[in-house]
mmCIF file of C-alpha atoms and ligand atoms in Angstrom:
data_model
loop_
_atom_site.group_PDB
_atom_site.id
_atom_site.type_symbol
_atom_site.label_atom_id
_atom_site.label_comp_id
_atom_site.label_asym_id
_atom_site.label_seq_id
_atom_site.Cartn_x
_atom_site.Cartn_y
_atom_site.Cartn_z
ATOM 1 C CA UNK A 36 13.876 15.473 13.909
ATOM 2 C CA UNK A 37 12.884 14.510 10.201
ATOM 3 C CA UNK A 38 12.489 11.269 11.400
ATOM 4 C CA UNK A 39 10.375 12.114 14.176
ATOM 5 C CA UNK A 40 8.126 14.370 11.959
ATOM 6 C CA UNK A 41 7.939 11.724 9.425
ATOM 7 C CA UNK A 42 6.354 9.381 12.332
ATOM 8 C CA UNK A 43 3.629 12.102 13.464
ATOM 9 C CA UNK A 44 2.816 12.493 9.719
ATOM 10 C CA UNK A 45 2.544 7.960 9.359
ATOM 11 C CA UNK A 46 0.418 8.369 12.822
ATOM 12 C CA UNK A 47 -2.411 10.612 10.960
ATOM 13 C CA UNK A 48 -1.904 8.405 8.142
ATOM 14 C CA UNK A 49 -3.103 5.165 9.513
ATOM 15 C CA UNK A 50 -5.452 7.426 11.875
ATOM 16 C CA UNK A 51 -7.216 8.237 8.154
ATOM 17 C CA UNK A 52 -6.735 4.897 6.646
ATOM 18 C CA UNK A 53 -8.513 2.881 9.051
ATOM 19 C CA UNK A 54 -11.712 5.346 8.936
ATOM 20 C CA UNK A 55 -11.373 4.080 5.131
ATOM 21 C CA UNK A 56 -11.321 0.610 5.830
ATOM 22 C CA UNK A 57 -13.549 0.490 8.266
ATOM 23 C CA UNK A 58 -15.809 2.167 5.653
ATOM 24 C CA UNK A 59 -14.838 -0.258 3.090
ATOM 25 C CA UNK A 60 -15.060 -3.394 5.458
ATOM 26 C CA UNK A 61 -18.102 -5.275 4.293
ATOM 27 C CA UNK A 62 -15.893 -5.771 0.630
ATOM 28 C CA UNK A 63 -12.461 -6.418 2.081
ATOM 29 C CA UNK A 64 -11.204 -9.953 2.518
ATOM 30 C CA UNK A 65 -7.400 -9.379 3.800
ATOM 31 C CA UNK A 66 -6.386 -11.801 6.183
ATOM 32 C CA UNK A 67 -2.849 -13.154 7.871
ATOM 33 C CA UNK A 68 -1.041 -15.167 5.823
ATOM 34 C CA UNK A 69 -2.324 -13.616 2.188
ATOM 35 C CA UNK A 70 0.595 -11.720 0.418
ATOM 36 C CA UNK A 71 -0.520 -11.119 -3.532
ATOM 37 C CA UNK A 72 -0.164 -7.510 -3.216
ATOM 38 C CA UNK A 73 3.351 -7.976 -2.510
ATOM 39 C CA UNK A 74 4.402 -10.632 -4.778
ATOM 40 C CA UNK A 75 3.463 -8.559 -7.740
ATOM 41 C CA UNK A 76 4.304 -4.461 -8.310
ATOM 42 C CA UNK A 77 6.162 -2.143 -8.708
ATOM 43 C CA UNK A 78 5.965 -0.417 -5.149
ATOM 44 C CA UNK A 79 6.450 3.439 -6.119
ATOM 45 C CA UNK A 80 8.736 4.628 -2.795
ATOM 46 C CA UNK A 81 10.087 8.410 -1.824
ATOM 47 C CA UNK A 82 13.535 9.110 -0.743
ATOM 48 C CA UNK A 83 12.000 9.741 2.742
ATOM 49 C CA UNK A 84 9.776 6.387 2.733
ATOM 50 C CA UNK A 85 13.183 4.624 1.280
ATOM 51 C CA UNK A 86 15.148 6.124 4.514
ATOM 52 C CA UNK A 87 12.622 4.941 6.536
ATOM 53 C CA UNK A 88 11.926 1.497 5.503
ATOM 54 C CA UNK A 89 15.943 0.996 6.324
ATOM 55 C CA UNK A 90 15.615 1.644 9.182
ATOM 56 C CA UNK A 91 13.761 -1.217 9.575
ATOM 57 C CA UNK A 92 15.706 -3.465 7.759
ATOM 58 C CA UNK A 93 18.722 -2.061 10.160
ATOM 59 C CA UNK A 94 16.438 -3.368 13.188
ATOM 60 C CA UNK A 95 16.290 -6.835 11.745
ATOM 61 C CA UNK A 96 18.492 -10.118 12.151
ATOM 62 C CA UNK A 97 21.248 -10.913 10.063
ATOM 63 C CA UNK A 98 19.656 -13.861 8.533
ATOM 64 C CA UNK A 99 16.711 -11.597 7.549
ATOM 65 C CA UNK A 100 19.018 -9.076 6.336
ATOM 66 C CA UNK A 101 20.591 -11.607 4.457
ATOM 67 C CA UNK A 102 17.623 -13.365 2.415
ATOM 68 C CA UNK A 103 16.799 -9.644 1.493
ATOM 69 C CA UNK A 104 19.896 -8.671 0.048
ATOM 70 C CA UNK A 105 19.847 -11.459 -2.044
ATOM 71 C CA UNK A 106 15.987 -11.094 -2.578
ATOM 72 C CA UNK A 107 17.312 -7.484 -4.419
ATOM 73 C CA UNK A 108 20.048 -8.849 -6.656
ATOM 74 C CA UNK A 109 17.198 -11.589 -7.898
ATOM 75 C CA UNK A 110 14.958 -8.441 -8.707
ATOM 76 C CA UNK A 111 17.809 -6.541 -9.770
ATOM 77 C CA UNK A 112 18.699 -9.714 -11.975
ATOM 78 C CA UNK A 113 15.472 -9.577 -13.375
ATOM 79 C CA UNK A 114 15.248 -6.098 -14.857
ATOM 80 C CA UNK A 115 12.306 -3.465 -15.103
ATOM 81 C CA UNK A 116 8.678 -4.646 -14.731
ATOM 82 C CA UNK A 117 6.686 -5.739 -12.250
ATOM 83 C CA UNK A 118 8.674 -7.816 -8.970
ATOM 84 C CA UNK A 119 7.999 -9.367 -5.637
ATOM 85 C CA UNK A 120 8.646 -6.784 -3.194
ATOM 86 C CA UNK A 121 12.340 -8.637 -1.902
ATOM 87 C CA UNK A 122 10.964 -7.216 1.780
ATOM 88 C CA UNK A 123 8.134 -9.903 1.860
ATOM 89 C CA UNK A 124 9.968 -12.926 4.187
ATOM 90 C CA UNK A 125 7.382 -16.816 4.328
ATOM 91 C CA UNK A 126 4.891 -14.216 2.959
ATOM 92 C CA UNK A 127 4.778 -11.379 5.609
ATOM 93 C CA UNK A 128 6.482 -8.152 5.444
ATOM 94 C CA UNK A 129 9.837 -8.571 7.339
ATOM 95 C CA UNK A 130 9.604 -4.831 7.906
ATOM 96 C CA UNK A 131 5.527 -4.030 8.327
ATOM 97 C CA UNK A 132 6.121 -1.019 10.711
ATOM 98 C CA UNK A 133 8.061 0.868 8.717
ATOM 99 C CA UNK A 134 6.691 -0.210 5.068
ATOM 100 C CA UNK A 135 5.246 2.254 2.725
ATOM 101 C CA UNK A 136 2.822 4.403 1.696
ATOM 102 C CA UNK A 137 1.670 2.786 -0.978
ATOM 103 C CA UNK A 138 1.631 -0.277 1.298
ATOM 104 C CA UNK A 139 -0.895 0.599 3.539
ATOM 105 C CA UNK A 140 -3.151 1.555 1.136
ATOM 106 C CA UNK A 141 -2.977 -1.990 -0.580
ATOM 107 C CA UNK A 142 -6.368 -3.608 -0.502
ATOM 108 C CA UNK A 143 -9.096 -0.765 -0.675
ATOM 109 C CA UNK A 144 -10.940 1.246 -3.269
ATOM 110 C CA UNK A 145 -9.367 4.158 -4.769
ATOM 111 C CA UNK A 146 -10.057 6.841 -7.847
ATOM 112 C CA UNK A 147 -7.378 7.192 -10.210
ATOM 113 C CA UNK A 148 -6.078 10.578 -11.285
ATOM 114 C CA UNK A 149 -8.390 11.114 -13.760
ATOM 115 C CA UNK A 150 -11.449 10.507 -11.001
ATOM 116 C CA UNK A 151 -11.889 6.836 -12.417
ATOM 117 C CA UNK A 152 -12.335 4.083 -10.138
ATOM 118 C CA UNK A 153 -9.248 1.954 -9.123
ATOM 119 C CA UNK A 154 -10.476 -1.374 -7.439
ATOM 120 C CA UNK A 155 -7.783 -3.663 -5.777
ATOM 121 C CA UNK A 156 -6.156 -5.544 -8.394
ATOM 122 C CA UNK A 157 -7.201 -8.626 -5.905
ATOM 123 C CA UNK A 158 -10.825 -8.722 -6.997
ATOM 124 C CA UNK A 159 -8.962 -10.707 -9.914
ATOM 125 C CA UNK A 160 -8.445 -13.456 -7.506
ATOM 126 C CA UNK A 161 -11.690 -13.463 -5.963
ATOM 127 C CA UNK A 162 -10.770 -11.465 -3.242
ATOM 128 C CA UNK A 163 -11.518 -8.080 -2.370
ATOM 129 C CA UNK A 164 -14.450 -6.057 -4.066
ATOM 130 C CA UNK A 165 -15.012 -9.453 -6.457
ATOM 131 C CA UNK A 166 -18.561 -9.776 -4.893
ATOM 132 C CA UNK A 167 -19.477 -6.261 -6.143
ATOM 133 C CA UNK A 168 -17.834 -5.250 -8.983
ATOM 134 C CA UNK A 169 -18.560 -5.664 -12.762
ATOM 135 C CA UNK A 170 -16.066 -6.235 -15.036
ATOM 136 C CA UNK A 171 -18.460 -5.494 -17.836
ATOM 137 C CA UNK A 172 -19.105 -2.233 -16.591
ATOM 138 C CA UNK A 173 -16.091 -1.417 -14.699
ATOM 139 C CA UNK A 174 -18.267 -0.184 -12.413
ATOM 140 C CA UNK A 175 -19.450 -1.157 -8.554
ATOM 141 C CA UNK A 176 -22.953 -3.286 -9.080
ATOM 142 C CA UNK A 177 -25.342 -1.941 -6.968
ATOM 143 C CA UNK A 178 -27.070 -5.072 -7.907
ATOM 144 C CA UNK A 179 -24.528 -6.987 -6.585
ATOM 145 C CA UNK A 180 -24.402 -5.068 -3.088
ATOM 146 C CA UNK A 181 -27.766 -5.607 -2.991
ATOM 147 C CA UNK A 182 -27.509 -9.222 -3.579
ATOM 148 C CA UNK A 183 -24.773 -9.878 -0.799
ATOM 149 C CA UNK A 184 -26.697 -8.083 1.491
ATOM 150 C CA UNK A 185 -23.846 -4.912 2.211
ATOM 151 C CA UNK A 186 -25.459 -2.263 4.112
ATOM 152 C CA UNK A 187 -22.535 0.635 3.350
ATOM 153 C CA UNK A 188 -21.924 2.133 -0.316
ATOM 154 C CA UNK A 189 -17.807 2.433 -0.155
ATOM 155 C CA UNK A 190 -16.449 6.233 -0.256
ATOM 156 C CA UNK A 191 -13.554 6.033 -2.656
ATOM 157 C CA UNK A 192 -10.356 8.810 -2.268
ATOM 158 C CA UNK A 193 -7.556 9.434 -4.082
ATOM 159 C CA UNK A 194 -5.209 7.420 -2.669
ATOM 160 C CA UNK A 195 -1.654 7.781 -5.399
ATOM 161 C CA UNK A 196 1.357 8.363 -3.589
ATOM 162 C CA UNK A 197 1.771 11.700 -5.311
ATOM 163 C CA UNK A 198 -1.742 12.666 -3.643
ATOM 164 C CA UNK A 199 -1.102 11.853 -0.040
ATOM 165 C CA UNK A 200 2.599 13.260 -0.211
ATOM 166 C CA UNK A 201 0.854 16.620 -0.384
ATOM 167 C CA UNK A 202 -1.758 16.874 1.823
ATOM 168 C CA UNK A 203 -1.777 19.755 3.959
ATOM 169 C CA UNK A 204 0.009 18.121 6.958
ATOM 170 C CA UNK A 205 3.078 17.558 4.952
ATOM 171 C CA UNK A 206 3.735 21.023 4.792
ATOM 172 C CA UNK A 207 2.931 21.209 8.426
ATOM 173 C CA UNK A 208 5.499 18.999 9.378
ATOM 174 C CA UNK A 209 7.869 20.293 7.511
ATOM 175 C CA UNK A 210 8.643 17.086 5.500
ATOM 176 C CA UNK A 211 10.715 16.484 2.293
ATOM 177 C CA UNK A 212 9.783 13.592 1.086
ATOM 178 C CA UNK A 213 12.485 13.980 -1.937
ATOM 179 C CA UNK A 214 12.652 12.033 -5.450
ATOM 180 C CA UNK A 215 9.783 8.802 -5.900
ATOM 181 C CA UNK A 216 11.178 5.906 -7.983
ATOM 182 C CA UNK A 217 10.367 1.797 -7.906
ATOM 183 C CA UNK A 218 11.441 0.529 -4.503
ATOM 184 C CA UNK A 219 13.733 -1.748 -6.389
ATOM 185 C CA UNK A 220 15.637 1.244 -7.950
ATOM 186 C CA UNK A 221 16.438 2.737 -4.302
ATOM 187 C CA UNK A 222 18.907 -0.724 -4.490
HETATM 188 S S1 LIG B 502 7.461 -3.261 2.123
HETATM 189 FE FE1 LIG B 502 6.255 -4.860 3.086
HETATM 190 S S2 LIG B 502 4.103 -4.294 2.754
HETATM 191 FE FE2 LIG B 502 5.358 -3.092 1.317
HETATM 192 S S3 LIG B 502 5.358 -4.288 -0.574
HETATM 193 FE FE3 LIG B 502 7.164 -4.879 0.614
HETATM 194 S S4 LIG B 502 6.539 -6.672 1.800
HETATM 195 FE FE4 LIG B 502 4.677 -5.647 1.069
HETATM 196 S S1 LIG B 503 -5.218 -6.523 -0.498
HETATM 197 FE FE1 LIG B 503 -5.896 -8.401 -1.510
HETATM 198 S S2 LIG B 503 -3.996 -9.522 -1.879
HETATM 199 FE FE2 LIG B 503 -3.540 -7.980 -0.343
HETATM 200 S S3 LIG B 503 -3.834 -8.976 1.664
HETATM 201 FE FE3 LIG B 503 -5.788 -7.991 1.079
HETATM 202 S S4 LIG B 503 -6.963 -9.605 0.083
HETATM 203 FE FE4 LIG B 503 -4.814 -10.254 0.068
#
């Protein structure tokens, strides 16, 4: 039943997210095959994200299950900080229906908590926002849209996990979605 509810809430979700990329679409790059937002996080994960994201790995091949467990006890190894998510398998998520949040949020513009602007941390690498956004400023060059020609100023929302875990629907649903920690500490 949880899990059902938990499914209805990822459904209105994605139903909200792709309005936001679609109004974010002239500055996103993302493509197949590109996997820096996985290779480098920490990937804050609820208890009820966590239960779901095994289920996934439960649907998956032994082999895959295998190269994951040992992907954790690397991270594990490793310590605290910032990891490679040990879910990404030959750079795709091994378990994209049932990732995160957080994950499908990866790649547009956000405000922080304290209404600042969050850009994807991929503009670094010339990808996503790097056309428009001033790293003198820290600001969105309206220069810059200008210049390349983008018809559609970006709407930014608050997109934390601690903000979206509490919209109203949540409570609709009835859903618990329990303690948040790294990923890697769910292991
Ligand atoms: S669960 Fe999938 S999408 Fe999320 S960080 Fe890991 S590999 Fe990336
Ligand atoms: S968000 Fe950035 S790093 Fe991630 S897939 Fe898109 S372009 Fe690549």
């Amino acid at each position: 039943m949880l899990s059902k509810n938990y499914t209805k809430f990822l459904y209105f979700l994605d139903c909200d997210l792709e309005k936001i990329f679609k109004n974010q679409e002239e500055y996103i790059c993302c493509k197949d095959g590109c996997s820096y937002c996985c290779e480098d996080g920490e990937y804050p994960f609820s208890m009820l994200e966590y239960e779901y994201l095994m289920k996934g790995f439960d649907s998956l091949d032994i082999n895959t299950q295998k190269k994951i467990n040992e992907n954790i006890s690397n991270v594990k190894k490793n310590g605290k900080g910032s990891y490679k998510c040990p879910f990404l398998i030959d750079k795709r998520c091994s378990v994209y229906k049932y990732r995160g949040i957080i994950c499908r949020t990866f790649g547009v513009l956000s405000e922080k908590a304290n209404g600042n602007l969050a850009v994807p941390f991929c503009y670094s690498l010339g990808l996503n926002y790097s056309k428009v956004y001033d790293e003198k400023t820290q600001k969105i060059s309206l220069d810059m849209i200008r210049k390349n020609n983008i018809k559609i100023f970006p709407h930014r929302f608050n997109l934390r996990l601690s903000n979206i875990i509490n919209m109203d629907i949540t409570k609709e649903l009835e859903l618990d979605f329990g303690e948040i920690k790294r990923l890697i500490d769910w292991f």
